Coordinates of N, CA, C and O in Angstrom, one line a residue:
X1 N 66.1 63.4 261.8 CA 66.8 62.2 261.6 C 65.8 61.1 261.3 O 64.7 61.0 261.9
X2 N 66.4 60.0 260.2 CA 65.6 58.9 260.1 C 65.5 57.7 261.0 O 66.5 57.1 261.0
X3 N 64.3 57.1 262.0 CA 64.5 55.8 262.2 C 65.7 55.3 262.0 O 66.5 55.1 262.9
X4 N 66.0 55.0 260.5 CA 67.5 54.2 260.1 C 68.9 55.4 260.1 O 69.2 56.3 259.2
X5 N 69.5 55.2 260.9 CA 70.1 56.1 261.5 C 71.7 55.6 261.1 O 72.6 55.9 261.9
X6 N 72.0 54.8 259.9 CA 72.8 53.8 260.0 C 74.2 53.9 259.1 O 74.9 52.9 258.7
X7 N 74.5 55.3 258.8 CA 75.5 55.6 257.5 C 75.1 54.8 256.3 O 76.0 54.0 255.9
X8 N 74.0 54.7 255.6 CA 73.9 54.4 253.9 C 73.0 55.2 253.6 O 72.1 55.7 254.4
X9 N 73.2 55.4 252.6 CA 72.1 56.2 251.8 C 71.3 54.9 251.4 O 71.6 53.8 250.8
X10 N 70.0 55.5 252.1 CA 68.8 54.8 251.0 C 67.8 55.7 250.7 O 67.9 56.9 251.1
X11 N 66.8 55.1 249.8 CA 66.0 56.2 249.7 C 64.9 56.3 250.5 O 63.9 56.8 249.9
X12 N 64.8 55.9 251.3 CA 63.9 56.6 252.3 C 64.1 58.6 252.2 O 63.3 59.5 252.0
X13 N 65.3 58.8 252.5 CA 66.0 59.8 251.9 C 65.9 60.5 250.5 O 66.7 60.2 249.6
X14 N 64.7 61.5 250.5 CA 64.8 61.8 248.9 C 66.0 62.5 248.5 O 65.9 62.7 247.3
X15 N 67.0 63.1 249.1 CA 68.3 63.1 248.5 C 69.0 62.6 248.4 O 70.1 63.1 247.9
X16 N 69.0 61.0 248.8 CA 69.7 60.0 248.4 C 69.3 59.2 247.0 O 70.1 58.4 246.5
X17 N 68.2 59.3 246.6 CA 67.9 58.8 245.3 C 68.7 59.0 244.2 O 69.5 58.1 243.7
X18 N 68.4 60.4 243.6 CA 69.5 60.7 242.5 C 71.2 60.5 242.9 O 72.0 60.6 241.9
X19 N 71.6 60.2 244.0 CA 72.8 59.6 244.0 C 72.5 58.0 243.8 O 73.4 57.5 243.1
X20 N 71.6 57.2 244.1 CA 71.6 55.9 244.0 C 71.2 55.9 242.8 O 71.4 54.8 242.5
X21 N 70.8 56.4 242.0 CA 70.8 56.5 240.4 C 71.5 56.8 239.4 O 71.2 56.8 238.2
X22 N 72.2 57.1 239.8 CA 73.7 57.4 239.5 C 75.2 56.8 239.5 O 76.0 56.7 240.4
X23 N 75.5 56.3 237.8 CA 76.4 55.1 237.7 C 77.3 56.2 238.3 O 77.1 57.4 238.1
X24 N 78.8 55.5 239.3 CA 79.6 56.2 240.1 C 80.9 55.6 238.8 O 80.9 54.9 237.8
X25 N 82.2 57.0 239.7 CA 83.5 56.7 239.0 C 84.2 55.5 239.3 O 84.2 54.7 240.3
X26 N 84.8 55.7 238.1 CA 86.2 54.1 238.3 C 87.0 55.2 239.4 O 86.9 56.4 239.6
X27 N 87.9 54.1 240.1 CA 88.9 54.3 240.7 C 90.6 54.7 239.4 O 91.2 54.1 238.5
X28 N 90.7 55.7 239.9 CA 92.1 55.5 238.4 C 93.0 54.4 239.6 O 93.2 54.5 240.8
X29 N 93.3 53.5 238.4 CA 94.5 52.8 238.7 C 95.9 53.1 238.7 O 96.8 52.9 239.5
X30 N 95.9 53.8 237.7 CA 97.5 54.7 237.4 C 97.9 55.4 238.6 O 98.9 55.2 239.3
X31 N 97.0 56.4 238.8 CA 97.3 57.1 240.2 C 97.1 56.4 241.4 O 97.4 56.9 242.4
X32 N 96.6 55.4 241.4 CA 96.3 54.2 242.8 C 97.9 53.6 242.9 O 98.6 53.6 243.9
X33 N 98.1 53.3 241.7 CA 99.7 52.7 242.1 C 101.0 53.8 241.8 O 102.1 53.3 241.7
X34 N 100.9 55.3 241.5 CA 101.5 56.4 241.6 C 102.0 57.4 242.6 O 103.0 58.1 243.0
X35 N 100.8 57.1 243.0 CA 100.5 58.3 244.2 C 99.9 57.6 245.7 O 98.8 57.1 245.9
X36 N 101.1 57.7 246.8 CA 101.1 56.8 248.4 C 99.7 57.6 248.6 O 98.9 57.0 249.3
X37 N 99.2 58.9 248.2 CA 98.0 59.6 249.3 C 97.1 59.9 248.4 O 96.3 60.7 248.9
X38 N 96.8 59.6 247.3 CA 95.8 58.8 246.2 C 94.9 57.7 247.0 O 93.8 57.7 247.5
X39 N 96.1 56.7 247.0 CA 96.2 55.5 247.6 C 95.4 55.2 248.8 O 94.4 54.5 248.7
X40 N 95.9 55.8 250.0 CA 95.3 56.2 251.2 C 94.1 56.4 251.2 O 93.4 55.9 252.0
X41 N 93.7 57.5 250.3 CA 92.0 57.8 250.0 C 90.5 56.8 249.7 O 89.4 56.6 250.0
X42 N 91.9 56.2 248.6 CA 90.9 55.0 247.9 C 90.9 53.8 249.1 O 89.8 53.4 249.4
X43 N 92.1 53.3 249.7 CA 92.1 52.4 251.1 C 91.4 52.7 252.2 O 91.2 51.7 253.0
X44 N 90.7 54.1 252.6 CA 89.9 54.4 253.5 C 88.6 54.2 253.5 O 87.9 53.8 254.4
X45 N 88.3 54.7 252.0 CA 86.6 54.2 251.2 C 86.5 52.8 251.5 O 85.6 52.4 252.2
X46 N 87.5 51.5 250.8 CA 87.6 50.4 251.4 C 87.3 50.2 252.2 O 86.3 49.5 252.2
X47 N 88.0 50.5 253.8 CA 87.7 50.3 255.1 C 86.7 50.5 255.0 O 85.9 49.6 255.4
X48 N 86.1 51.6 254.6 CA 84.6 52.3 255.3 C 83.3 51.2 254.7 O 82.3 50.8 255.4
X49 N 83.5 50.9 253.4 CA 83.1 50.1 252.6 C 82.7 48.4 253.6 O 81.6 47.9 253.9
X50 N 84.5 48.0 253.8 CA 84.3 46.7 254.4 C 83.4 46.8 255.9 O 82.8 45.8 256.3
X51 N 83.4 48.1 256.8 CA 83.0 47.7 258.0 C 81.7 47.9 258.0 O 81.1 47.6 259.0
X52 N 80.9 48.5 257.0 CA 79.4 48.6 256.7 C 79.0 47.5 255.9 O 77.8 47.4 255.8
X53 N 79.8 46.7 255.4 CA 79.7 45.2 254.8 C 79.6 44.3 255.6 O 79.0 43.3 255.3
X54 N 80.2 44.2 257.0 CA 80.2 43.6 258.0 C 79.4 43.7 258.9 O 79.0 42.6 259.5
X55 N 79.0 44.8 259.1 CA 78.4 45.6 260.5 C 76.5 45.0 260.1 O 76.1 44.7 259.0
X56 N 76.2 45.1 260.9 CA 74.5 44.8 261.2 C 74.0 46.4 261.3 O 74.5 47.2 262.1
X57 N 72.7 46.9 260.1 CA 72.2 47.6 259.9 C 71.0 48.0 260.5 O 70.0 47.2 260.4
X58 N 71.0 49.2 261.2 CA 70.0 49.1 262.3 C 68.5 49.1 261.4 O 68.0 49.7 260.5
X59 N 68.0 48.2 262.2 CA 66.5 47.5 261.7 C 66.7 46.7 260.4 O 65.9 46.7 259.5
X60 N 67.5 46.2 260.5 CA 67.8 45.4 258.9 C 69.0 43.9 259.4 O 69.3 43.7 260.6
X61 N 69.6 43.0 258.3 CA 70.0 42.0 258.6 C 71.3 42.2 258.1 O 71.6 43.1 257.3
X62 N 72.2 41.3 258.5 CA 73.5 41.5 257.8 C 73.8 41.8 256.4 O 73.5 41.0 255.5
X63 N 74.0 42.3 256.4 CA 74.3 42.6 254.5 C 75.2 41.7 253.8 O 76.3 41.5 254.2
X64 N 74.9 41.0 252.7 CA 75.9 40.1 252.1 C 76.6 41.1 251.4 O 77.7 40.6 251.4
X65 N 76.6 42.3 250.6 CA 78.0 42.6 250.7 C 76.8 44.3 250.4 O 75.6 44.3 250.4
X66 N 77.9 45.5 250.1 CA 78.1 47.1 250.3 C 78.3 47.6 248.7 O 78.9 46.8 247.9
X67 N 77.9 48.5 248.5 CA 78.2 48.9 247.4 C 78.6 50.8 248.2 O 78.2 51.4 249.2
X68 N 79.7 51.3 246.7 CA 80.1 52.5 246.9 C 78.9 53.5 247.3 O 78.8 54.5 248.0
X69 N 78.1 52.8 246.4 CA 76.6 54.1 246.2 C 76.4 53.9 247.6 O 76.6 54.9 248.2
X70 N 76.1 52.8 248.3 CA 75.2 52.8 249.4 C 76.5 53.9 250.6 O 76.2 54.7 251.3
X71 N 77.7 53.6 250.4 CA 78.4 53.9 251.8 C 78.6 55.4 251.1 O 79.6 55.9 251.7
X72 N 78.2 56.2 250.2 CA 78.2 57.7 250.0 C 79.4 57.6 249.2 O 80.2 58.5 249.1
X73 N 79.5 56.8 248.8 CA 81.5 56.8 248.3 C 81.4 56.6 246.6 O 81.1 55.5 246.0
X74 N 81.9 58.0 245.9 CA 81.5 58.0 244.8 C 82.2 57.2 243.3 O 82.1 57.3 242.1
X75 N 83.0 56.4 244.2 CA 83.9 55.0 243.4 C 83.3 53.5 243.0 O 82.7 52.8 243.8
X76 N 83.6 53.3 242.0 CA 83.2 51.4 241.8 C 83.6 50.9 242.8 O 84.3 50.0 242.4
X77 N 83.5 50.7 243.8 CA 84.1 49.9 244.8 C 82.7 48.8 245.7 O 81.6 49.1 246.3
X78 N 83.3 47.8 245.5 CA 82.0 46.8 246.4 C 82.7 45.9 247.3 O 83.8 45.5 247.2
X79 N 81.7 45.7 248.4 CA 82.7 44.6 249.0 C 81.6 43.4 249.4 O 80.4 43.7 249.6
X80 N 82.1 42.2 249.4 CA 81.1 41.0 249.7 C 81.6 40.6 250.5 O 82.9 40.7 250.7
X81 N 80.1 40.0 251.7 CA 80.3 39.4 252.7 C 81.2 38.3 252.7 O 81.1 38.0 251.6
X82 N 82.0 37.5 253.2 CA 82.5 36.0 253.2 C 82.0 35.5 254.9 O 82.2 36.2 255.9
X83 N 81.6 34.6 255.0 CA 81.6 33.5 255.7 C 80.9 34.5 256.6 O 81.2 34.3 257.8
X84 N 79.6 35.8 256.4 CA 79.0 36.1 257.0 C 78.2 35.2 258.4 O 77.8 34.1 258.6
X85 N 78.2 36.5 259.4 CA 77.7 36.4 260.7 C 78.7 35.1 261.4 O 78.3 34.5 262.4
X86 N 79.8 34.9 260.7 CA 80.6 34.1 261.4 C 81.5 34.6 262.1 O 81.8 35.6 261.5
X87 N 82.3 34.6 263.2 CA 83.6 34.7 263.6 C 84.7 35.2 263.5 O 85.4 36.0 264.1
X88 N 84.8 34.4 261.9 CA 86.0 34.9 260.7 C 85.3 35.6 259.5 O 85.7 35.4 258.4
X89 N 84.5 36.2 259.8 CA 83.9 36.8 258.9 C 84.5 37.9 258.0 O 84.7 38.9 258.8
X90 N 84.9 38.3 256.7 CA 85.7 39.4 256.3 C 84.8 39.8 255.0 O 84.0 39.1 254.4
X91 N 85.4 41.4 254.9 CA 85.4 41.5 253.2 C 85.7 41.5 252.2 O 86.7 42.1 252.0
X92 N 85.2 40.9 251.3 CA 86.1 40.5 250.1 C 85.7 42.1 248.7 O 84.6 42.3 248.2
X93 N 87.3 43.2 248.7 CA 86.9 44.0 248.9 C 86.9 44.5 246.5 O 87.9 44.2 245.9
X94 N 86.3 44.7 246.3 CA 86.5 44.8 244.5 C 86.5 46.1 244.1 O 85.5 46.7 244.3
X95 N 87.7 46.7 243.3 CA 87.7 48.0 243.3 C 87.7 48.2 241.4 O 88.6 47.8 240.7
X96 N 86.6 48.8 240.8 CA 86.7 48.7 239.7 C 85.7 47.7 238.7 O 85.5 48.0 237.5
X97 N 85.1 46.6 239.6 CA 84.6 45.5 239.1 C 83.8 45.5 237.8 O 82.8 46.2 237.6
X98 N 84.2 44.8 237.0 CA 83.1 44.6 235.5 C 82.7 43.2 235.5 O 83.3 42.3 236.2
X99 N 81.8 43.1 234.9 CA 80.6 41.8 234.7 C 81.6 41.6 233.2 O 81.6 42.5 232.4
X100 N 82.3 40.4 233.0 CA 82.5 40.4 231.7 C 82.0 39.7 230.6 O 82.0 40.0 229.4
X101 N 81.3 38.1 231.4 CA 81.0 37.4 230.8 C 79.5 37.0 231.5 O 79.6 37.6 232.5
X102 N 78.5 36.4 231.5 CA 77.3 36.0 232.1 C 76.3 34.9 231.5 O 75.7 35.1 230.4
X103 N 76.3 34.1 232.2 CA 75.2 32.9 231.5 C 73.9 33.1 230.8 O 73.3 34.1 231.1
X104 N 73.6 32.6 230.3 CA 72.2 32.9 229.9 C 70.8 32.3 230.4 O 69.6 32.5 230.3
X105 N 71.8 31.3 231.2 CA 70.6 30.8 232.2 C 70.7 31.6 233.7 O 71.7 31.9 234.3
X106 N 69.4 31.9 234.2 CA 68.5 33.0 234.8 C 67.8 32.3 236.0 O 66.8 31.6 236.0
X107 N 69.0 33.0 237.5 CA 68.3 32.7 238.4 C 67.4 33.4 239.0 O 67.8 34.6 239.2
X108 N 65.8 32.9 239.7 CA 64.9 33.8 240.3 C 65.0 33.6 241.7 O 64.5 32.5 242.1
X109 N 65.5 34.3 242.5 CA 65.8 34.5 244.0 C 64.7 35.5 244.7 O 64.1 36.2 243.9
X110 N 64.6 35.5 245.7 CA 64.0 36.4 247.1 C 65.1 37.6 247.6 O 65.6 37.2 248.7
X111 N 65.6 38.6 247.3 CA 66.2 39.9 247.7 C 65.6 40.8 248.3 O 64.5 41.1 248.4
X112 N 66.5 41.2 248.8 CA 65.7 42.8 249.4 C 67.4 43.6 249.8 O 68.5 43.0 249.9
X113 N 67.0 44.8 249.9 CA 68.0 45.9 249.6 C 67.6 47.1 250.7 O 66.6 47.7 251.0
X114 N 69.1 47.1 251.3 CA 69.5 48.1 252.6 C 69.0 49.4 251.3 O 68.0 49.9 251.7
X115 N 69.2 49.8 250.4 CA 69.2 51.2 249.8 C 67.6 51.8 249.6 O 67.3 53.0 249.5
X116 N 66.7 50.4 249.7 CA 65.2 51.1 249.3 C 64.5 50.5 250.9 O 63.6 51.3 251.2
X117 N 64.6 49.7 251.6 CA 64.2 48.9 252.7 C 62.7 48.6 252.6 O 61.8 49.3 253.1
X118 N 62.7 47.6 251.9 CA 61.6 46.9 251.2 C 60.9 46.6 252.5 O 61.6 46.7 253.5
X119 N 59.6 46.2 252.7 CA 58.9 45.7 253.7 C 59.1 43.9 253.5 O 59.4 43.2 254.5
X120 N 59.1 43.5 252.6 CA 59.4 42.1 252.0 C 60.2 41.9 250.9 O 60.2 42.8 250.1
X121 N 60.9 41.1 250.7 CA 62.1 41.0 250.0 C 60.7 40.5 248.5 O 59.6 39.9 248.4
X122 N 61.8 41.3 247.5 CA 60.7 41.0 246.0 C 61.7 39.7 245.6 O 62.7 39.3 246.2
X123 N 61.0 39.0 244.5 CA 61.1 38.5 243.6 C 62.3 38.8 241.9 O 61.8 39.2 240.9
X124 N 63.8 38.4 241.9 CA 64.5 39.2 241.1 C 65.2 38.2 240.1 O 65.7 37.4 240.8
X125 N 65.5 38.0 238.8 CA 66.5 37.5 238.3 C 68.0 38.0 238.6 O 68.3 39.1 239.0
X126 N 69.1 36.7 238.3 CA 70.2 36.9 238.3 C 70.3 35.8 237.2 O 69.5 35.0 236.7
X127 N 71.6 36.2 237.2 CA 72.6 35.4 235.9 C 73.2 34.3 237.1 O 73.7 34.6 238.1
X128 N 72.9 32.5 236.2 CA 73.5 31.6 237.1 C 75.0 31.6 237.5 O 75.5 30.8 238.4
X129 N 75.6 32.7 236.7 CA 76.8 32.6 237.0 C 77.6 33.8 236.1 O 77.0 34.3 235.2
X130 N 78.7 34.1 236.3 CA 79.1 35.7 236.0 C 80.8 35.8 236.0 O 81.5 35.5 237.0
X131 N 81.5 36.2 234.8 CA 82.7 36.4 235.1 C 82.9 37.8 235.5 O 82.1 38.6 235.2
X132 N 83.9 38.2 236.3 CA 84.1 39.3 236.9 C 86.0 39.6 236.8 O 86.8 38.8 237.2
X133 N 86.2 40.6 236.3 CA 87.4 41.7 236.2 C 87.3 42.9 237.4 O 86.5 43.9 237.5
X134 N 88.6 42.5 238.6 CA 88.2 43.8 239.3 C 90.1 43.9 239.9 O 91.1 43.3 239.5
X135 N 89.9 44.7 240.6 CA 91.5 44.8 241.6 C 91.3 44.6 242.5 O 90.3 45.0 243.1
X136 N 92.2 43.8 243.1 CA 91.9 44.1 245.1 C 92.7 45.5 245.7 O 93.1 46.4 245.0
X137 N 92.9 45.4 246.6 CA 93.0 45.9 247.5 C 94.8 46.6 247.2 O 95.2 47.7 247.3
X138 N 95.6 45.5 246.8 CA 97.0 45.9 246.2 C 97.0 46.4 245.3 O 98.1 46.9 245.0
X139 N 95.7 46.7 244.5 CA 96.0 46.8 243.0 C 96.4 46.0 242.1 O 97.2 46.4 241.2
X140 N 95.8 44.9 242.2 CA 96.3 44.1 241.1 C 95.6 43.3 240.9 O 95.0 42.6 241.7
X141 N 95.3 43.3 239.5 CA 94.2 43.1 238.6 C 93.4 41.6 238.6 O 93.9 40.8 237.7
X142 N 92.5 41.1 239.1 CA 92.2 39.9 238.6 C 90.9 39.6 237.3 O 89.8 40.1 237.1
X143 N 91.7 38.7 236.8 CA 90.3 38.4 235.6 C 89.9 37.3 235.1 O 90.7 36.4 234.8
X144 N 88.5 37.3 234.8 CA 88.0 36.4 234.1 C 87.8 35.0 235.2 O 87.9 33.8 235.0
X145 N 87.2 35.9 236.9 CA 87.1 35.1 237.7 C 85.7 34.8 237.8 O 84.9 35.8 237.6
X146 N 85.1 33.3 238.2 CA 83.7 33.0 237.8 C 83.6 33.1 239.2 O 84.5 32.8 240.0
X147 N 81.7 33.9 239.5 CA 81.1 33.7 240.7 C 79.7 33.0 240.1 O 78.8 33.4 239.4
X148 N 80.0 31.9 240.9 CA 78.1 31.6 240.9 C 77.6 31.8 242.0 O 78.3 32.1 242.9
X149 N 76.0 31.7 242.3 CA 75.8 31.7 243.5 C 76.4 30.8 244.6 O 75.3 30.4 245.1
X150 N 76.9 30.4 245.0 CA 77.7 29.9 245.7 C 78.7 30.6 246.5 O 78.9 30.6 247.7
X151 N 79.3 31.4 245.3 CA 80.6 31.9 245.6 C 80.0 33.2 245.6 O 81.1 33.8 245.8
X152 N 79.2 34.0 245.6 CA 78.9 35.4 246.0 C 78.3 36.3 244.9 O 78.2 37.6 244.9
X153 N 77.8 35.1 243.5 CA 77.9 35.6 242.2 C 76.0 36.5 242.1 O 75.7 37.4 241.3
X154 N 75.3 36.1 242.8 CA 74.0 36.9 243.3 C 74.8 38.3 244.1 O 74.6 39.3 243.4
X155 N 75.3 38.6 245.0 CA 75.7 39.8 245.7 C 76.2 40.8 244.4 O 75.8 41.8 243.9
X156 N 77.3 40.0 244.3 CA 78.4 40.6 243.4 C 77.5 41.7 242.3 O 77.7 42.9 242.0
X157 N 76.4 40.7 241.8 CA 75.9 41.2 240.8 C 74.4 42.5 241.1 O 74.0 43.3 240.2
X158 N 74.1 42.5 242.0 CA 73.7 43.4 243.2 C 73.9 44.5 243.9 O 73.0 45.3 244.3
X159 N 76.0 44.7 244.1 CA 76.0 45.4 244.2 C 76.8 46.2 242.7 O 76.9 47.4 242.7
X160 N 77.3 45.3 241.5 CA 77.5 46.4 240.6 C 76.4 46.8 240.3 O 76.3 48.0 240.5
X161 N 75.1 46.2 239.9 CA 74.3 47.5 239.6 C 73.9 48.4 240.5 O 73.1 49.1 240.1
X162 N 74.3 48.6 241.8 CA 73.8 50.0 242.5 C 75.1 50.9 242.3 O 75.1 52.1 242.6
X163 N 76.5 50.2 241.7 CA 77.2 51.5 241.2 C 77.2 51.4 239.9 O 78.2 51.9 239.4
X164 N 76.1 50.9 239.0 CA 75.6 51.4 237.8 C 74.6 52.0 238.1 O 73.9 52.3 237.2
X165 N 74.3 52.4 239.2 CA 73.3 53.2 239.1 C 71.5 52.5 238.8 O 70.4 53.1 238.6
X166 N 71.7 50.9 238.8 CA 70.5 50.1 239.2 C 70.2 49.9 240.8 O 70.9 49.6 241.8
X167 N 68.4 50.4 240.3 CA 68.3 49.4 241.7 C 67.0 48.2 241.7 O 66.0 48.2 241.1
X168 N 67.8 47.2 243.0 CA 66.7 46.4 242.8 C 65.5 45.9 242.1 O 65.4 44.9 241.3
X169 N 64.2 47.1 242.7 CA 63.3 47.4 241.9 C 63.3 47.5 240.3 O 62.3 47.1 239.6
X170 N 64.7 48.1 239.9 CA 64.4 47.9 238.4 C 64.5 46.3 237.9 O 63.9 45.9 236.9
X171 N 65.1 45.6 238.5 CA 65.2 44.0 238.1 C 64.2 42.9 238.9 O 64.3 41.7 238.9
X172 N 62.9 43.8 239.7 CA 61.7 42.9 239.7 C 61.3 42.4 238.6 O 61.1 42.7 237.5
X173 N 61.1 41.2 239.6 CA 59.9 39.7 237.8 C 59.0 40.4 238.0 O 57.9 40.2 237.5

């Protein structure tokens, strides 16, 4: 067993790599709103999703939000921290998520990533800001909602690429 003992795949794990490199499936929506035990399947990845989104990662820091890739879960699904290490803290949970629109002005931030467990957080661009197309949790569709950093629009964008199959490292300056 590893040190990090913590349910995500990282790669410390060399059999967790080619899964983290690996863009994951859509969730079907048709059958999400067809099928009660579809449903249930895709709502449990969620849970599992949100409480590893939540939860403090042994030897690591709160996570601002989870990606499918990291919780073994082979669906688009992400969830972002809200009002992390607080009290009322929840996940804000995106099933499906697309990047639709993105600025062309380019933020350089300090990251680091539960999936590779960097010794120091690198150096990474993001987009100042990002429209995003996803479902929640009912299934129902939202679109053409802006995140900047502010609103979670660095995470967001963080964890779609680890279910495109990016990681971090590929978006060092």
């Amino acid at each position: 067993m590893s040190e990090h003992d913590d349910n995500i795949t990282f790669i410390e794990n060399a059999e967790d790599k080619p899964y983290l490199k690996t863009p994951l499936f859509n969730v079907c929506m048709r059958l999400f709103h067809a099928s009660r035990h579809y449903r249930k399947v895709v709502l449990t990845a969620c849970d599992h999703i949100s409480y590893l989104c939540l939860a403090g990662l042994e030897g690591y820091k709160l996570p601002h939000g989870m990606s499918g890739a990291n919780a073994g879960i082979p669906w688009n699904i992400i969830g972002i921290a809200r009002n992390r290490g607080q009290p009322d803290a929840w996940c804000e949970i995106m099933i499906n998520p697309v990047i639709t629109a993105r600025s062309k002005a380019m933020i350089e931030s300090e990251s680091n990533c539960g999936s590779i467990r960097l010794a120091n957080p690198i150096r990474v661009q993001r987009h100042a800001w990002i429209n995003v197309d996803w479902y929640d949790i009912k299934g129902v569709l939202h679109e053409g909602w802006l995140f900047d950093r502010n609103r979670g629009g660095l995470p967001i964008q963080h964890e779609v690429d680890h279910n495109n199959g990016c990681l971090i490292t590929d978006r060092a300056v």
